Short mmCIF file of C-alpha atoms and ligand atoms in Angstrom, two decimals:
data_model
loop_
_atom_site.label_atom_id
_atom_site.label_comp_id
_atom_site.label_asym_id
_atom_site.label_seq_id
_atom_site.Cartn_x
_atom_site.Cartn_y
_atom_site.Cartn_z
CA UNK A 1 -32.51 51.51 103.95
CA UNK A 2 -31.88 52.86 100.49
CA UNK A 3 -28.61 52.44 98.54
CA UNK A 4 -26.10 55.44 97.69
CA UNK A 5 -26.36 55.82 93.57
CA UNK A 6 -24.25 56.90 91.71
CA UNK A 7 -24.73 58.29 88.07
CA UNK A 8 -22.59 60.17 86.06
CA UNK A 9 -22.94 63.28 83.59
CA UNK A 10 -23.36 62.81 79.95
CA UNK A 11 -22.37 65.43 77.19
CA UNK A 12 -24.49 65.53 73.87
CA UNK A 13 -23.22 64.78 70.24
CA UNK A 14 -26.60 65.53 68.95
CA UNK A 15 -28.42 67.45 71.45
CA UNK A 16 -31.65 68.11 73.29
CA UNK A 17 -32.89 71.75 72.43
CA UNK A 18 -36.42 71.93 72.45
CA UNK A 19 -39.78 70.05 74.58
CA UNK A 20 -42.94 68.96 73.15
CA UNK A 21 -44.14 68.46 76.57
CA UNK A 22 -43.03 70.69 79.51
CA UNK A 23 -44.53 68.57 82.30
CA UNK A 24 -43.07 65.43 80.74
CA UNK A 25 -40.12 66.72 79.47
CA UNK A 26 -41.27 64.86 76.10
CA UNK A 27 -38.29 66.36 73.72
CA UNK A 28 -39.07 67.41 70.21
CA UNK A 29 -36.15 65.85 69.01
CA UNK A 30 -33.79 62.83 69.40
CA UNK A 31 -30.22 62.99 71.39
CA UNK A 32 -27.36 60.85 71.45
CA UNK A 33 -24.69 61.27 74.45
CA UNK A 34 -21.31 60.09 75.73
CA UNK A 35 -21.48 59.17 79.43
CA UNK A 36 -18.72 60.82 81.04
CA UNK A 37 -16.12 59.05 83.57
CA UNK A 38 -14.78 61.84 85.38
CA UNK A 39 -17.90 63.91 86.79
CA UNK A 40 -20.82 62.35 88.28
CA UNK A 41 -23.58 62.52 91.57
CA UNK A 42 -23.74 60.37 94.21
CA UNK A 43 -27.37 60.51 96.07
CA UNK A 44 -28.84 58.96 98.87
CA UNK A 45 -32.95 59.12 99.74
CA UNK A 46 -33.95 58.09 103.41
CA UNK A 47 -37.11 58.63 105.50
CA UNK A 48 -37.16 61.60 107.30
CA UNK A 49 -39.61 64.14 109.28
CA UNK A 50 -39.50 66.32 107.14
CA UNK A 51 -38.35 66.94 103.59
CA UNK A 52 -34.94 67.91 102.87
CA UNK A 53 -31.88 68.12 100.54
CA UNK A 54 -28.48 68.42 101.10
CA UNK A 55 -26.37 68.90 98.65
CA UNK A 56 -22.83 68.60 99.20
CA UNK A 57 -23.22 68.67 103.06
CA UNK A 58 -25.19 71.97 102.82
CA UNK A 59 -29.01 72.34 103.42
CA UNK A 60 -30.22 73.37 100.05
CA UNK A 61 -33.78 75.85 99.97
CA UNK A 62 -35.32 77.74 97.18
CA UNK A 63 -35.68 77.27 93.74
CA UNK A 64 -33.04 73.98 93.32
CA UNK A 65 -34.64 72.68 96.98
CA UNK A 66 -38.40 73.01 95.06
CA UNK A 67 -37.14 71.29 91.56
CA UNK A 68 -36.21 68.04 93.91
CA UNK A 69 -38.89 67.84 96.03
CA UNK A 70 -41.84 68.72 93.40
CA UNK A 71 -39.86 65.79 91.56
CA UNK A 72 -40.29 63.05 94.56
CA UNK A 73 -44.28 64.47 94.85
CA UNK A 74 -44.52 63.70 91.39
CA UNK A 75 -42.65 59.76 91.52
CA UNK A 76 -44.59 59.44 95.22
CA UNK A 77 -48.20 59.82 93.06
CA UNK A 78 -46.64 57.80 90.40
CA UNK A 79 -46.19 54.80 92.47
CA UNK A 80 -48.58 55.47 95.58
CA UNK A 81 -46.25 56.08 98.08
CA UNK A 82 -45.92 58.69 100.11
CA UNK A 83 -43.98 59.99 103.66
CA UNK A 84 -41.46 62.92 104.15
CA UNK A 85 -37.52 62.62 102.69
CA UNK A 86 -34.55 63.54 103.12
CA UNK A 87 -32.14 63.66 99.73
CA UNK A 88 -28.20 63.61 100.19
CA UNK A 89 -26.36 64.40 97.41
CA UNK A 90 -22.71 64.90 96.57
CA UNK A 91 -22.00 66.49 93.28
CA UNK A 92 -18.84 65.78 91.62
CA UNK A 93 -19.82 68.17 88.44
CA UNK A 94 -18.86 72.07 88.31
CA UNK A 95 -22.61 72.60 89.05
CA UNK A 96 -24.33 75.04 86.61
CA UNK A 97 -21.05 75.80 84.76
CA UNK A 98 -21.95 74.00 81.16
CA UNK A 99 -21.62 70.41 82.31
CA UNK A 100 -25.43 69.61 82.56
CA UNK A 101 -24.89 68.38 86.55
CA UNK A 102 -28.90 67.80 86.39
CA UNK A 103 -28.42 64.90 84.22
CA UNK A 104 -26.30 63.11 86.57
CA UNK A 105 -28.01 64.41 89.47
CA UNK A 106 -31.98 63.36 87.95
CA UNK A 107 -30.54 60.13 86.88
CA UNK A 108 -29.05 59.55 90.44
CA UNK A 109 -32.06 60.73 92.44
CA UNK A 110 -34.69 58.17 89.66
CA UNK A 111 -32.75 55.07 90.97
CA UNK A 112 -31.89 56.24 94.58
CA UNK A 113 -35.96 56.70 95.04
CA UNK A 114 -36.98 53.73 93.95
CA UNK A 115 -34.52 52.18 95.49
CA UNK A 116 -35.35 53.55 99.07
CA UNK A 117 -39.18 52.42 98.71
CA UNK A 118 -37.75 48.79 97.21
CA UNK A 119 -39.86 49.65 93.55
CA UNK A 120 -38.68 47.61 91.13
CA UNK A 121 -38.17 48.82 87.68
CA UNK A 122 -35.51 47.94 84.22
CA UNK A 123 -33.23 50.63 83.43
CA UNK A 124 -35.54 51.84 80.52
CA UNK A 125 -38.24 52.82 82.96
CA UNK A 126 -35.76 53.80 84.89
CA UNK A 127 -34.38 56.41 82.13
CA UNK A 128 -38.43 57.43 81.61
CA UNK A 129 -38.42 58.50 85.27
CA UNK A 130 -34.94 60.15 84.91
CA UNK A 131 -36.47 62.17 81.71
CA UNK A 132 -39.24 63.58 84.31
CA UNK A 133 -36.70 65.73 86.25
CA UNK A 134 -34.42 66.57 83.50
CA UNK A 135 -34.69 65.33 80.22
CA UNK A 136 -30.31 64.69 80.02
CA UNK A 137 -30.74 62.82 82.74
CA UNK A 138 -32.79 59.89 80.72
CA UNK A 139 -29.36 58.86 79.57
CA UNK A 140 -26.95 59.16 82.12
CA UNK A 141 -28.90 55.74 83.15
CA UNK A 142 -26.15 53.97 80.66
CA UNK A 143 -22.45 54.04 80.20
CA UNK A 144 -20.98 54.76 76.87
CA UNK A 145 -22.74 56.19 74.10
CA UNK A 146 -26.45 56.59 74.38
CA UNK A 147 -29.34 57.33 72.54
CA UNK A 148 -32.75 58.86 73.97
CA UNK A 149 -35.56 58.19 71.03
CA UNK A 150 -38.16 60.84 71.40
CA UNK A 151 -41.05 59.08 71.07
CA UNK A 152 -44.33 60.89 71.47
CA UNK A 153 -45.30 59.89 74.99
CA UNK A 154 -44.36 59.10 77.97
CA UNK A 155 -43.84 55.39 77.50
CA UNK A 156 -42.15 55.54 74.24
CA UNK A 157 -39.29 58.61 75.18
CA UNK A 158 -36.60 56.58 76.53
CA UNK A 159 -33.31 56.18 76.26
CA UNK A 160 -30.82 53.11 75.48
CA UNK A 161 -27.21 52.45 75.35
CA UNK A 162 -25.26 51.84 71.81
CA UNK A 163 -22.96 48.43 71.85
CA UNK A 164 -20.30 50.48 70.81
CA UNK A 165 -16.77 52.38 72.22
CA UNK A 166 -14.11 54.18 70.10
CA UNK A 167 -10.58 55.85 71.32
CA UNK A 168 -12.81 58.96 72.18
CA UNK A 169 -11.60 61.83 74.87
CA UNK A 170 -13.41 64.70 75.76
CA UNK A 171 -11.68 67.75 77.42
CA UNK A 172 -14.15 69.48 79.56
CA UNK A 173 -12.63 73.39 79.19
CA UNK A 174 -13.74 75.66 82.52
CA UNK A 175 -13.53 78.96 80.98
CA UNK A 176 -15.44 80.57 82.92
CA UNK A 177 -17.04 79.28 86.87
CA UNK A 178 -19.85 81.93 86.62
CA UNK A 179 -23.30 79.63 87.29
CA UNK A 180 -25.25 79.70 83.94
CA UNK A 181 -27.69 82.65 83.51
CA UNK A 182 -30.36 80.77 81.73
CA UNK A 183 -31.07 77.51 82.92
CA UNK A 184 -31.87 74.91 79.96
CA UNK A 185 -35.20 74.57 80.43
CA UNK A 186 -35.92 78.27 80.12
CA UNK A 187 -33.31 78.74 76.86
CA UNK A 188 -34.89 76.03 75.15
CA UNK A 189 -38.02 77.40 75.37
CA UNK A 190 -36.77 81.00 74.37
CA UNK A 191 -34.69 79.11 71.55
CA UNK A 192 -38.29 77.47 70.10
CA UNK A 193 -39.08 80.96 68.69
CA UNK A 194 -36.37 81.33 66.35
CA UNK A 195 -37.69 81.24 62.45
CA UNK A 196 -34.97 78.46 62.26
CA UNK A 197 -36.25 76.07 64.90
CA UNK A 198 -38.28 74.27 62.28
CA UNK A 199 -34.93 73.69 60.01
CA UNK A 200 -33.58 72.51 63.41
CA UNK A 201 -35.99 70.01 63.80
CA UNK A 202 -35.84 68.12 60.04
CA UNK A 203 -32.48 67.87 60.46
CA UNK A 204 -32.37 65.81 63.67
CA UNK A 205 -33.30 62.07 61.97
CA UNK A 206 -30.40 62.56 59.54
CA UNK A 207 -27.82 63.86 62.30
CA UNK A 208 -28.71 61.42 64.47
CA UNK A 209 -28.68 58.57 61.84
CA UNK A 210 -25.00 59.71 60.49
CA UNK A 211 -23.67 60.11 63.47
CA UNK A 212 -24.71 56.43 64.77
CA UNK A 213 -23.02 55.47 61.77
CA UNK A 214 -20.32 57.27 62.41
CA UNK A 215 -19.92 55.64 65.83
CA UNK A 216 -20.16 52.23 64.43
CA UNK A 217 -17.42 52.70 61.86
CA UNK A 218 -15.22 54.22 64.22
CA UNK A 219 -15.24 57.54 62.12
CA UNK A 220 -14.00 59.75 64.68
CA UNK A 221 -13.51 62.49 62.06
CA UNK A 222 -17.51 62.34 61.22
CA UNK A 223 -18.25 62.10 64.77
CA UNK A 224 -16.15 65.02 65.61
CA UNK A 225 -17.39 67.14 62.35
CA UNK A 226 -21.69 66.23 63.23
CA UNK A 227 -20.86 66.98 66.94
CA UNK A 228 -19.47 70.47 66.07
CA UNK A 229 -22.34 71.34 63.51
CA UNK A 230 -25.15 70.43 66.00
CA UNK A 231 -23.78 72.23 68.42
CA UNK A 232 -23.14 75.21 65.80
CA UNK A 233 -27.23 74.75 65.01
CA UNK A 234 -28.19 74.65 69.04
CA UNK A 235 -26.20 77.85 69.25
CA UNK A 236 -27.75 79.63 65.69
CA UNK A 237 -31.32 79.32 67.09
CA UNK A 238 -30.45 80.78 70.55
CA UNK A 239 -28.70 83.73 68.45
CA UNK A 240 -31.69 83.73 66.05
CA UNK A 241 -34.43 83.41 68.45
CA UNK A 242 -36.79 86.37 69.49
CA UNK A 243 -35.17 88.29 71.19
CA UNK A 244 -32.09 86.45 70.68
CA UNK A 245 -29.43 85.16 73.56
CA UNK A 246 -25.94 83.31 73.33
CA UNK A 247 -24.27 81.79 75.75
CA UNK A 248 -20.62 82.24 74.54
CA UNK A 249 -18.85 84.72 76.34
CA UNK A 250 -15.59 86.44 74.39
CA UNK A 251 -13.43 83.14 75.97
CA UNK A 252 -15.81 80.95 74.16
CA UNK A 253 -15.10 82.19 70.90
CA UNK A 254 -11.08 82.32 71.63
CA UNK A 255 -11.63 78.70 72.50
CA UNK A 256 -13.51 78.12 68.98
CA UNK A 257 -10.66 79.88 67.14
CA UNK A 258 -7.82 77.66 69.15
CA UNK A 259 -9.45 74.59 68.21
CA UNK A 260 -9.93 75.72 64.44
CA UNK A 261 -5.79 76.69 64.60
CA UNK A 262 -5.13 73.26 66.00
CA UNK A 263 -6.75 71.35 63.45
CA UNK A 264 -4.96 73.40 60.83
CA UNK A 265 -1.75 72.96 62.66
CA UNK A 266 -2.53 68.93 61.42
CA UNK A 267 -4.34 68.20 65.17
CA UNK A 268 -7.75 66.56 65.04
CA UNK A 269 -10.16 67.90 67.47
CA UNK A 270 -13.70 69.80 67.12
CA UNK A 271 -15.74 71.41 70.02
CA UNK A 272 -19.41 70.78 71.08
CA UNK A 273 -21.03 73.63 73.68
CA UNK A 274 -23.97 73.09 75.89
CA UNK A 275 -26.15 75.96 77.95
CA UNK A 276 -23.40 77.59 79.56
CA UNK A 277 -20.16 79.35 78.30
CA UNK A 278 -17.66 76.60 78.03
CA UNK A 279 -15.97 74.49 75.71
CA UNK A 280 -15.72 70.47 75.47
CA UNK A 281 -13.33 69.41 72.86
CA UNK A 282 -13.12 65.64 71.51
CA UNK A 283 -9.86 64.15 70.09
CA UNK A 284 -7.89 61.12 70.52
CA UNK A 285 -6.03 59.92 73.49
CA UNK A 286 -3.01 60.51 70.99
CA UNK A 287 -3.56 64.30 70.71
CA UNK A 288 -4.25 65.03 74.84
CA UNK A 289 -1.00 66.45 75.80
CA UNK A 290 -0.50 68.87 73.16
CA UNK A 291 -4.49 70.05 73.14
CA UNK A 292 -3.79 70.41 76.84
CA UNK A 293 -0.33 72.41 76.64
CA UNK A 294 -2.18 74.86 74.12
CA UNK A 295 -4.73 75.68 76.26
CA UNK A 296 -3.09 76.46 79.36
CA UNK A 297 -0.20 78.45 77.18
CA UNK A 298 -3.60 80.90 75.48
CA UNK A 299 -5.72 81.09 78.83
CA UNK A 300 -5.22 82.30 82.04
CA UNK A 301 -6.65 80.05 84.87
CA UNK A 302 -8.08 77.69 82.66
CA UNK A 303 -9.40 74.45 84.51
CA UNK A 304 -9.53 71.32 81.84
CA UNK A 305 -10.48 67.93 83.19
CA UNK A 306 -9.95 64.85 80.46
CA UNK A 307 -12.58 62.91 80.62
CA UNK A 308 -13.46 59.38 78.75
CA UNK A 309 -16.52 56.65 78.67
CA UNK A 310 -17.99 56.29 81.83
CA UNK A 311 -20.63 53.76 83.01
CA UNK A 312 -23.97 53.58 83.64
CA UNK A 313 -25.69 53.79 87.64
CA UNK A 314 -24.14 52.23 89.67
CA UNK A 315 -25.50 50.96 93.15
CA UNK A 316 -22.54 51.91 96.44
CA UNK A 317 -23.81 50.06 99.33
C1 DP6 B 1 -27.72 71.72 76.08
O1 DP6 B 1 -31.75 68.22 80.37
O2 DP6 B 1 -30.88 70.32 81.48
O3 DP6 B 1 -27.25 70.03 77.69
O4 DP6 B 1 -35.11 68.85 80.59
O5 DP6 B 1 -35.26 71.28 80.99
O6 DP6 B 1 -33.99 69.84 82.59
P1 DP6 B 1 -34.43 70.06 81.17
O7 DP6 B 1 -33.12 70.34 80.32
P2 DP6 B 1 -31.67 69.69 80.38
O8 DP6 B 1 -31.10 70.20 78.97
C2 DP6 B 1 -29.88 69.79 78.47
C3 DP6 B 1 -29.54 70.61 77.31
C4 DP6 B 1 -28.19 70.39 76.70
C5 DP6 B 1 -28.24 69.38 75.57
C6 DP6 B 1 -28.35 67.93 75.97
O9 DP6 B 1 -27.86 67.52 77.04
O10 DP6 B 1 -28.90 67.17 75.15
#
């Protein structure tokens, strides 16, 4: 019988906005994550007579039931196996709130599979079969930082881990617990018809180049600074696509303003925002407490979990 795995969520520095290859979830740029301790996805796969997915205890159908199960079809042809499943999943990830939950959950659900039918693969195969049900989830494979390379197929998109840590915390903000309106793979698409996608797209080598620089010289103000402007870019194409879409909401921006006043108040931290409406902000383990206080003092029923480097899959039972 197959192993629980789990995997945890990763947050982009440079990010993922954009697919050469829908089916394959090729991406048309390069992305570079921190894999996060504090939120992951444990999932189990097991025969069964028919297929099924719980998630969290609770029988999952429609449109999240389909993505799963399309996704084993899909690994099942792959390798030649076939037979009904049943997927168990516990999601420790506010699911669809801005924390990409599919990366940890994809990532999880790669190794638990070929796990169950005893297919042997490395972890960069692994992180190609990850990329197949969400492209995030190619990197939640590794701990730490991680790059995925684009490449231009499907054997040369993968993802790999960077030999390097830094005094790095990242304050996941919950804003706002509405599930995201758009999922990612629907505003990326939307975003690739914005006249500034192209400018998006030269930039990438160079972000991605200075900020693995930044990362190896322990440059957290570089890191912080490239992290912000990508996610600044991301956000300008959604606003500039046509028709245009944002996924800030009026906390967002209060957020974005708070973290602006704390850096001027001497306070080193900078923001990065994925597809939903709330805020991550990085600083050092020095500068926690007071970020924190601020936060809760501006915001009514603001949820903030501090999160740091956490590891790659790891294998329960
Ligand atoms: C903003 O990996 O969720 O979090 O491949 O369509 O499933 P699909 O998209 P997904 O997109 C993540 C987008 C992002 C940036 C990132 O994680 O790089």
């Amino acid at each position: 019988m197959g192993k629980t795995v789990r995997a945890h969520t990763n947050i982009a520095l440079i990010k993922y906005w954009g697919k050469k290859d829908a089916l394959l979830r090729l991406p048309l740029m390069s992305s570079l994550s921190m894999t996060l301790d504090r939120f992951y996805t444990e999932t189990k796969v097991t025969d069964s007579a028919e297929n099924r997915f719980y998630l969290d205890g609770i029988e999952q159908k429609g449109k999240n039931a389909q993505r799963v199960f399309s996704y084993l079809s899909l690994l099942q042809q792959k390798f030649g196996v076939s037979g009904n499943l049943q997927v168990e999943s516990s999601n420790h990830v506010p699911t669809s709130a801005g924390l990409a939950s599919s990366s940890s959950a994809f990532a999880a659900l790669a190794a638990a599979f070929c796990d169950h039918y005893e297919i042997r693969v490395d972890q960069r195969e692994l992180s190609r079969l990850a990329r197949l049900g969400s492209g995030s989830a190619c990197r939640s494979v590794y701990g730490g930082f991680v790059v995925w390379k684009k490449g231009n197929d499907h054997e040369s998109s993968f993802a790999y881990p960077l030999d390097h840590q830094m005094d790095l915390q990242l304050l996941a903000i919950e804003l706002n617990q509405q599930p995201k309106k758009l999922p990612s793979t629907n505003g990326m698409k939307q975003a690739q018809t914005s006249p500034l996608f192209n400018t998006w797209l030269e930039r990438n080598q160079t972000e991605l180049e200075q900020m693995i620089r930044a990362i190896e010289q322990d440059d957290f103000t570089s890191l912080g600074q490239l992290a912000e402007l990508n996610a600044n870019e991301m956000h300008a194409i959604n606003l500039s696509a046509q028709p245009g879409f944002t996924y800030f909401e009026p906390a967002t921006i209060k957020a974005i303003k708070l973290v602006e006043q704390l850096r001027k108040n001497g306070i080193e931290c900078y923001y990065t925002i994925d597809a939903g409406p709330n805020v991550k902000v990085m600083t050092r383990l020095k500068n926690v407490k007071e970020i924190i206080n601020q936060f809760v003092s501006v915001f009514d029923n603001v949820k903030i979990v501090n999160a740091s480097f956490g590891p790659g899959l790891t294998y329960l039972d």
